[in-house]
Amino acid sequence: MQTLRLYANDAGSIEQAARIIRSGGLVACPTETVYGLGANALDVAAVQKIFAAKERPLWDPLIVHVSSREMLKSLTMQLPAQFENLFSTFMPGPLTLVVSKQATVPDVVTAGRNTVAVRFPAHPVAQRLIAASGLPIAAPSANWFQHVSPTTAEHVLADLDGRIEAVLDGGPCPIGVESTVLDLTVAVPRILRQGAVTAEQLKQVLGDVVVINPVSRGQKGLQSPGMMSRHYAPRTNVVLSQGRETELVEVVQKLSHQKVGVLLPSGWNIRAAAIFDWGRWGDWAALASRLYAGLRWLDDLELELVVAPLPPEEALGGVIKERLLKASGREILPGRMDFGKG
Ligand code: AMP
Ligand code: MG
């Protein structure tokens, strides 16, 4: 199959993409978090094509994207009390809610659960595509299963060219890390996946929220499969250092017998085979938006190792840290902070 590259700004491109969605095809589309691989969420055959294109196992449920509150309500049963506050504070935006589903949402979308994950993206291209289709769009990240999520149309094509009908190019994704997945089916809401909306932000609205720790082994019984630690991973091994220039230099020096690439904060000084100028240390939003681009760029250079410093758990720094730990294949153990020493 020939994958069409449509430019979101071109006249008629959104309509053309919407026609593909309505006829059961796959369109990759930018959101404010990462590019999604979309299909009509109510069409079983179309949704199955997502799993085939990504080589994603059927036990991993999809997020359904909507362009209005009415569309969201058409997919869900009675919404819990916290919904209104969350909706008015964070939506549209990078927050995904897990709630009870209507029977119209097919099992293939939810991996047989009676809950569905719903999100109202803020990105204008995503909103226009969903509205023009007139359909809720099931969309996981537009990459191979467990690979680094895509934040540009080039990233999507690197993984899925020839496997999907079209990619709608809307430029780089502004946030660059995935949405926060919040489970509202329990008395105290649980964060199943950390993401662009932080736990602190949610606490301010909800009062109480629990962060579920990621688990590394097995699939069955997972509350949310995106929690597995081997996820978001480049092919090249990733080694982490503490988040200071001296510690990063020390780790890179220790490994200098190998071909090392570095995700390097701007202005830090280091010698290595390859350097990705990541952005200003402390500007966590900027670093988050370039994290996956950096990992993918370094991954294409046939290096032996990629080294990155770990941000503190402060605003989006915490999400970058969690994704880097997953990219490095490390389990996240509370209190363990000696990365890059062993
Ligand atoms: P992706 O869209 O590829 O970033 O992955 C979507 C993730 O959302 C899944 O891997 C799950 O972790 C989570 N998810 C989707 N639907 C549900 C659901 N019904 N219950 C719990 N988690 C879900
Ligand atoms: Mg994904």
Coordinates of C-alpha atoms and ligand atoms in Angstrom, one line a residue:
M1 CA 0.0 0.0 0.0
Q2 CA 1.1 3.5 -0.8
T3 CA 1.0 5.8 2.3
L4 CA -0.3 9.3 1.4
R5 CA 1.3 12.2 3.0
L6 CA -1.3 14.9 3.5
Y7 CA -0.4 18.4 4.8
A8 CA -2.9 19.6 7.4
N9 CA -2.7 23.2 6.0
D10 CA -3.6 22.2 2.5
A11 CA -7.1 22.8 1.4
G12 CA -9.2 19.6 1.4
S13 CA -6.6 17.5 3.3
I14 CA -8.7 17.1 6.4
E15 CA -11.7 16.2 4.3
Q16 CA -9.7 13.6 2.4
A17 CA -8.3 12.1 5.7
A18 CA -11.9 12.1 7.1
R19 CA -13.1 10.1 4.0
I20 CA -10.4 7.5 4.6
I21 CA -11.5 7.2 8.3
R22 CA -15.2 6.9 7.3
S23 CA -14.4 4.2 4.7
G24 CA -12.5 2.1 7.3
G25 CA -8.9 3.1 6.6
L26 CA -6.1 4.2 8.9
V27 CA -4.8 7.8 9.2
A28 CA -2.0 9.0 11.4
C29 CA -2.7 12.4 12.8
P30 CA -0.9 14.9 15.2
T31 CA -2.2 15.5 18.7
E32 CA -0.7 17.8 21.2
T33 CA 1.0 14.8 22.8
V34 CA 2.3 12.4 20.1
Y35 CA 1.1 11.3 16.6
G36 CA -1.8 8.9 16.9
L37 CA -2.8 6.1 14.4
G38 CA -6.5 6.6 14.0
A39 CA -9.4 4.5 12.8
N40 CA -13.2 4.6 13.2
A41 CA -13.6 3.4 16.8
L42 CA -17.0 1.9 16.0
D43 CA -15.8 -0.2 13.1
V44 CA -14.3 -3.5 14.3
A45 CA -12.5 -4.3 11.0
A46 CA -10.9 -0.8 10.9
V47 CA -9.7 -1.1 14.5
Q48 CA -8.3 -4.5 13.8
K49 CA -6.1 -2.9 11.1
I50 CA -4.5 -0.7 13.8
F51 CA -3.3 -3.7 15.7
A52 CA -2.0 -5.3 12.5
A53 CA -0.2 -2.2 11.3
K54 CA 1.5 -1.6 14.6
E55 CA 2.0 -5.3 15.4
R56 CA 0.3 -4.5 18.7
P57 CA -1.1 -7.4 20.7
L58 CA -4.9 -7.4 21.0
W59 CA -4.7 -7.4 24.9
D60 CA -3.5 -3.7 24.8
P61 CA -6.6 -1.5 24.7
L62 CA -6.9 1.7 22.7
I63 CA -7.8 5.3 23.6
V64 CA -10.8 6.7 21.9
H65 CA -10.5 10.3 20.8
V66 CA -13.5 12.7 20.6
S67 CA -14.1 16.2 19.5
S68 CA -16.9 17.2 21.8
R69 CA -18.4 16.5 25.2
E70 CA -21.5 15.0 23.4
M71 CA -19.4 12.6 21.5
L72 CA -17.6 11.6 24.7
K73 CA -21.0 11.0 26.4
S74 CA -22.2 8.8 23.5
L75 CA -19.4 6.3 24.4
T76 CA -19.8 6.2 28.1
M77 CA -22.3 5.2 30.8
Q78 CA -23.1 7.5 33.7
L79 CA -20.0 9.5 34.4
P80 CA -18.6 9.7 38.0
A81 CA -18.9 12.9 40.1
Q82 CA -15.3 14.0 39.4
F83 CA -15.9 14.2 35.7
E84 CA -17.3 17.8 35.5
N85 CA -14.4 19.3 37.3
L86 CA -11.9 17.4 35.3
F87 CA -13.6 18.2 32.1
S88 CA -13.7 22.0 32.7
T89 CA -10.1 22.1 34.0
F90 CA -8.2 19.8 31.5
M91 CA -10.3 19.2 28.5
P92 CA -9.7 19.5 25.6
G93 CA -6.1 18.5 26.6
P94 CA -3.7 15.7 27.4
L95 CA -5.8 13.8 29.9
T96 CA -7.3 10.4 29.2
L97 CA -10.2 9.1 31.4
V98 CA -11.0 5.5 31.9
V99 CA -14.8 5.2 32.5
S100 CA -17.6 2.6 32.1
K101 CA -18.4 2.1 28.4
Q102 CA -21.6 1.9 26.3
A103 CA -22.3 -1.3 24.5
T104 CA -21.6 0.5 21.2
V105 CA -17.9 0.5 21.9
P106 CA -16.5 -2.7 20.4
D107 CA -14.6 -5.2 22.5
V108 CA -11.6 -4.9 20.2
V109 CA -11.1 -1.3 21.3
T110 CA -11.2 -2.1 25.0
A111 CA -9.5 -5.5 24.9
G112 CA -12.8 -6.9 26.2
R113 CA -13.1 -4.6 29.3
N114 CA -16.3 -3.0 30.3
T115 CA -14.4 0.3 30.6
V116 CA -13.2 2.7 27.8
A117 CA -10.4 5.2 27.8
V118 CA -11.6 8.5 26.3
R119 CA -9.7 11.7 25.4
F120 CA -10.6 15.0 23.9
P121 CA -7.4 16.2 22.3
A122 CA -6.6 20.0 22.1
H123 CA -4.6 19.9 18.9
P124 CA -6.6 21.7 16.2
V125 CA -5.7 19.2 13.5
A126 CA -6.9 16.2 15.6
Q127 CA -10.1 18.1 16.5
R128 CA -10.8 18.9 12.9
L129 CA -10.2 15.4 11.7
I130 CA -12.5 13.9 14.3
A131 CA -15.2 16.5 13.7
A132 CA -15.0 16.1 9.9
S133 CA -15.2 12.3 10.2
G134 CA -18.2 12.7 12.5
L135 CA -16.9 9.6 14.4
P136 CA -15.0 8.8 17.6
I137 CA -11.4 7.8 16.5
A138 CA -9.5 5.0 18.3
A139 CA -5.9 5.9 18.2
P140 CA -2.8 4.5 19.9
S141 CA 0.6 6.1 19.2
A142 CA 1.5 5.8 15.5
N143 CA 4.6 3.6 16.0
W144 CA 5.6 0.0 16.1
F145 CA 4.5 -1.6 19.4
Q146 CA 6.9 -0.7 22.2
H147 CA 9.0 1.5 20.0
V148 CA 9.6 5.2 20.8
S149 CA 6.4 7.2 20.2
P150 CA 6.4 9.5 17.1
T151 CA 6.3 13.3 17.4
T152 CA 6.7 14.1 13.7
A153 CA 5.2 12.8 10.5
E154 CA 8.7 11.6 9.6
H155 CA 8.8 9.4 12.7
V156 CA 5.4 7.9 11.7
L157 CA 6.6 7.1 8.2
A158 CA 9.9 5.6 9.6
D159 CA 7.8 3.0 11.4
L160 CA 4.6 2.6 9.3
D161 CA 5.2 3.7 5.7
G162 CA 3.4 1.3 3.4
R163 CA 1.2 0.0 6.3
I164 CA -1.3 2.8 6.6
E165 CA -3.5 4.8 4.2
A166 CA -2.3 8.2 5.1
V167 CA -0.4 10.5 7.5
L168 CA -1.7 14.0 8.1
D169 CA 1.4 16.1 8.6
G170 CA 0.7 18.9 11.1
G171 CA 4.4 19.5 12.2
P172 CA 6.0 18.5 15.5
C173 CA 3.8 17.7 18.5
P174 CA 4.0 20.6 21.0
I175 CA 4.0 18.5 24.2
G176 CA 5.8 15.4 23.0
V177 CA 5.0 12.9 25.7
E178 CA 1.8 10.8 26.0
S179 CA -1.4 11.8 27.8
T180 CA -2.0 11.0 31.5
V181 CA -4.3 8.0 31.9
L182 CA -6.6 8.4 34.9
D183 CA -8.9 5.6 36.1
L184 CA -12.2 7.0 37.3
T185 CA -13.9 3.6 37.9
V186 CA -12.6 3.4 41.5
A187 CA -13.5 5.5 44.6
V188 CA -10.1 7.2 44.7
P189 CA -9.0 8.0 41.1
R190 CA -5.8 6.2 40.0
I191 CA -3.1 7.4 37.6
L192 CA -2.5 4.4 35.4
R193 CA 0.1 6.1 33.2
Q194 CA 1.9 9.3 34.1
G195 CA 1.8 11.9 31.4
A196 CA 1.4 15.5 30.3
V197 CA -1.0 16.4 33.1
T198 CA 0.9 15.9 36.3
A199 CA -0.2 14.2 39.5
E200 CA 0.1 17.5 41.3
Q201 CA -2.3 19.2 38.9
L202 CA -4.8 16.4 39.3
K203 CA -4.5 16.5 43.1
Q204 CA -5.5 20.1 43.0
V205 CA -8.7 19.3 41.3
L206 CA -9.5 15.8 42.8
G207 CA -8.0 16.2 46.3
D208 CA -6.9 12.6 46.3
V209 CA -5.3 10.6 43.6
V210 CA -3.2 7.4 43.6
V211 CA -0.2 6.8 41.3
I212 CA 0.0 3.2 40.3
N213 CA 3.6 2.0 40.0
P214 CA 4.6 0.5 36.7
V215 CA 5.1 -3.2 36.6
S216 CA 7.6 -4.9 34.4
R217 CA 6.6 -8.5 33.9
G218 CA 3.7 -10.3 32.3
Q219 CA 0.7 -8.8 30.7
K220 CA -2.3 -10.5 32.3
G221 CA -3.7 -8.8 35.2
L222 CA -2.1 -5.5 34.4
Q223 CA -4.4 -2.6 35.2
S224 CA -3.1 -0.7 32.2
P225 CA -0.8 -2.4 29.8
G226 CA 1.1 0.9 28.9
M227 CA 2.6 0.5 32.4
M228 CA 5.0 -2.2 31.4
S229 CA 8.6 -1.1 31.8
R230 CA 9.8 -2.3 28.4
H231 CA 8.0 0.4 26.4
Y232 CA 8.9 3.5 24.6
A233 CA 12.2 2.0 23.9
P234 CA 14.9 2.6 21.2
R235 CA 16.9 -0.3 19.9
T236 CA 20.1 1.1 21.3
N237 CA 20.7 0.5 25.0
V238 CA 20.0 3.5 27.2
V239 CA 22.1 4.3 30.3
L240 CA 21.1 7.0 32.8
S241 CA 23.1 9.3 35.0
Q242 CA 22.1 11.6 37.8
G243 CA 20.9 15.0 36.5
R244 CA 24.0 17.0 37.0
E245 CA 26.7 17.9 34.4
T246 CA 29.6 16.4 36.5
E247 CA 27.7 13.1 36.9
L248 CA 26.9 12.8 33.2
V249 CA 30.5 13.5 32.3
E250 CA 31.6 10.8 34.7
V251 CA 29.3 8.2 33.3
V252 CA 30.2 9.0 29.7
Q253 CA 33.9 8.9 30.5
K254 CA 33.5 5.5 32.1
L255 CA 31.8 4.2 28.9
S256 CA 34.2 6.0 26.5
H257 CA 35.5 2.7 25.1
Q258 CA 32.1 2.4 23.4
K259 CA 30.4 4.4 20.7
V260 CA 28.2 6.6 22.9
G261 CA 25.5 9.1 22.0
V262 CA 24.3 11.7 24.5
L263 CA 21.0 13.5 25.1
L264 CA 22.8 16.6 26.2
P265 CA 21.3 19.6 27.9
S266 CA 22.3 22.8 26.1
G267 CA 25.6 24.4 27.4
W268 CA 26.8 21.2 29.1
N269 CA 30.2 20.2 27.9
I270 CA 31.1 16.6 26.9
R271 CA 33.0 14.6 24.3
A272 CA 31.1 11.7 22.7
A273 CA 30.6 10.1 19.3
A274 CA 27.2 11.8 18.9
I275 CA 25.4 14.6 20.7
F276 CA 21.8 15.6 20.5
D277 CA 21.3 19.2 21.7
W278 CA 18.3 18.5 24.0
G279 CA 17.4 22.0 25.3
R280 CA 17.9 24.0 28.5
W281 CA 18.1 21.8 31.7
G282 CA 15.3 22.9 33.9
D283 CA 12.9 23.8 31.0
W284 CA 11.1 20.5 31.4
A285 CA 8.4 21.3 28.9
A286 CA 11.0 22.0 26.2
L287 CA 13.0 18.8 27.1
A288 CA 9.8 16.7 27.0
S289 CA 8.9 18.0 23.6
R290 CA 12.3 16.9 22.2
L291 CA 12.8 13.7 24.2
Y292 CA 11.5 11.2 21.6
A293 CA 13.0 13.1 18.6
G294 CA 16.4 12.9 20.4
L295 CA 16.0 9.2 21.2
R296 CA 15.0 8.4 17.6
W297 CA 17.8 10.5 16.1
L298 CA 20.4 8.9 18.2
D299 CA 18.9 5.4 17.6
D300 CA 19.5 5.8 13.8
L301 CA 23.2 6.4 14.3
E302 CA 24.2 2.8 15.0
L303 CA 25.7 3.7 18.4
E304 CA 26.4 1.2 21.1
L305 CA 24.9 3.2 23.9
V306 CA 22.8 6.3 24.5
V307 CA 23.4 8.2 27.8
A308 CA 20.9 10.7 29.3
P309 CA 20.7 12.6 32.6
L310 CA 17.6 12.0 34.7
P311 CA 15.5 15.1 35.5
P312 CA 14.1 15.6 39.0
E313 CA 10.4 14.7 39.6
E314 CA 9.3 18.3 39.1
A315 CA 6.5 19.1 36.7
L316 CA 7.1 17.4 33.4
G317 CA 10.6 16.4 34.6
G318 CA 8.9 13.5 36.4
V319 CA 7.4 12.2 33.2
I320 CA 10.7 12.5 31.3
K321 CA 12.3 10.6 34.1
E322 CA 9.7 7.8 34.0
R323 CA 10.0 7.5 30.2
L324 CA 13.8 7.4 30.3
L325 CA 13.6 4.7 32.9
K326 CA 11.3 2.7 30.6
A327 CA 13.5 3.3 27.6
S328 CA 16.5 2.0 29.6
G329 CA 14.4 -1.1 30.6
R330 CA 14.8 -0.4 34.3
E331 CA 12.2 -1.2 36.8
I332 CA 11.1 1.8 38.8
L333 CA 11.9 1.0 42.4
P334 CA 11.0 3.7 44.9
G335 CA 14.1 5.1 46.5
R336 CA 16.6 3.7 44.1
M337 CA 18.6 6.5 42.6
D338 CA 22.1 5.2 41.8
F339 CA 21.6 5.1 38.0
G340 CA 24.5 4.9 35.7
K341 CA 27.0 3.8 38.3
G342 CA 26.9 0.1 37.7
Ligands
AMP1 P1 -1.2 4.2 23.6 O1 -2.4 4.9 23.0 O2 -0.4 3.4 22.6 O3 -0.4 5.3 24.2 O4 -1.7 3.2 24.7 C1 -3.0 3.4 25.3 C2 -2.9 3.0 26.8 O5 -4.0 3.4 27.5 C3 -2.9 1.5 26.9 O6 -1.6 0.9 26.8 C4 -3.4 1.3 28.4 O7 -2.3 1.5 29.3 C5 -4.3 2.5 28.5 N1 -5.7 2.1 28.4 C6 -6.5 2.2 27.3 N2 -7.8 1.7 27.5 C7 -7.8 1.4 28.8 C8 -8.8 0.8 29.7 N3 -10.0 0.5 29.3 N4 -8.4 0.5 31.0 C9 -7.2 0.8 31.4 N5 -6.2 1.3 30.6 C10 -6.5 1.6 29.4
MG2 MG 1.9 3.7 22.5

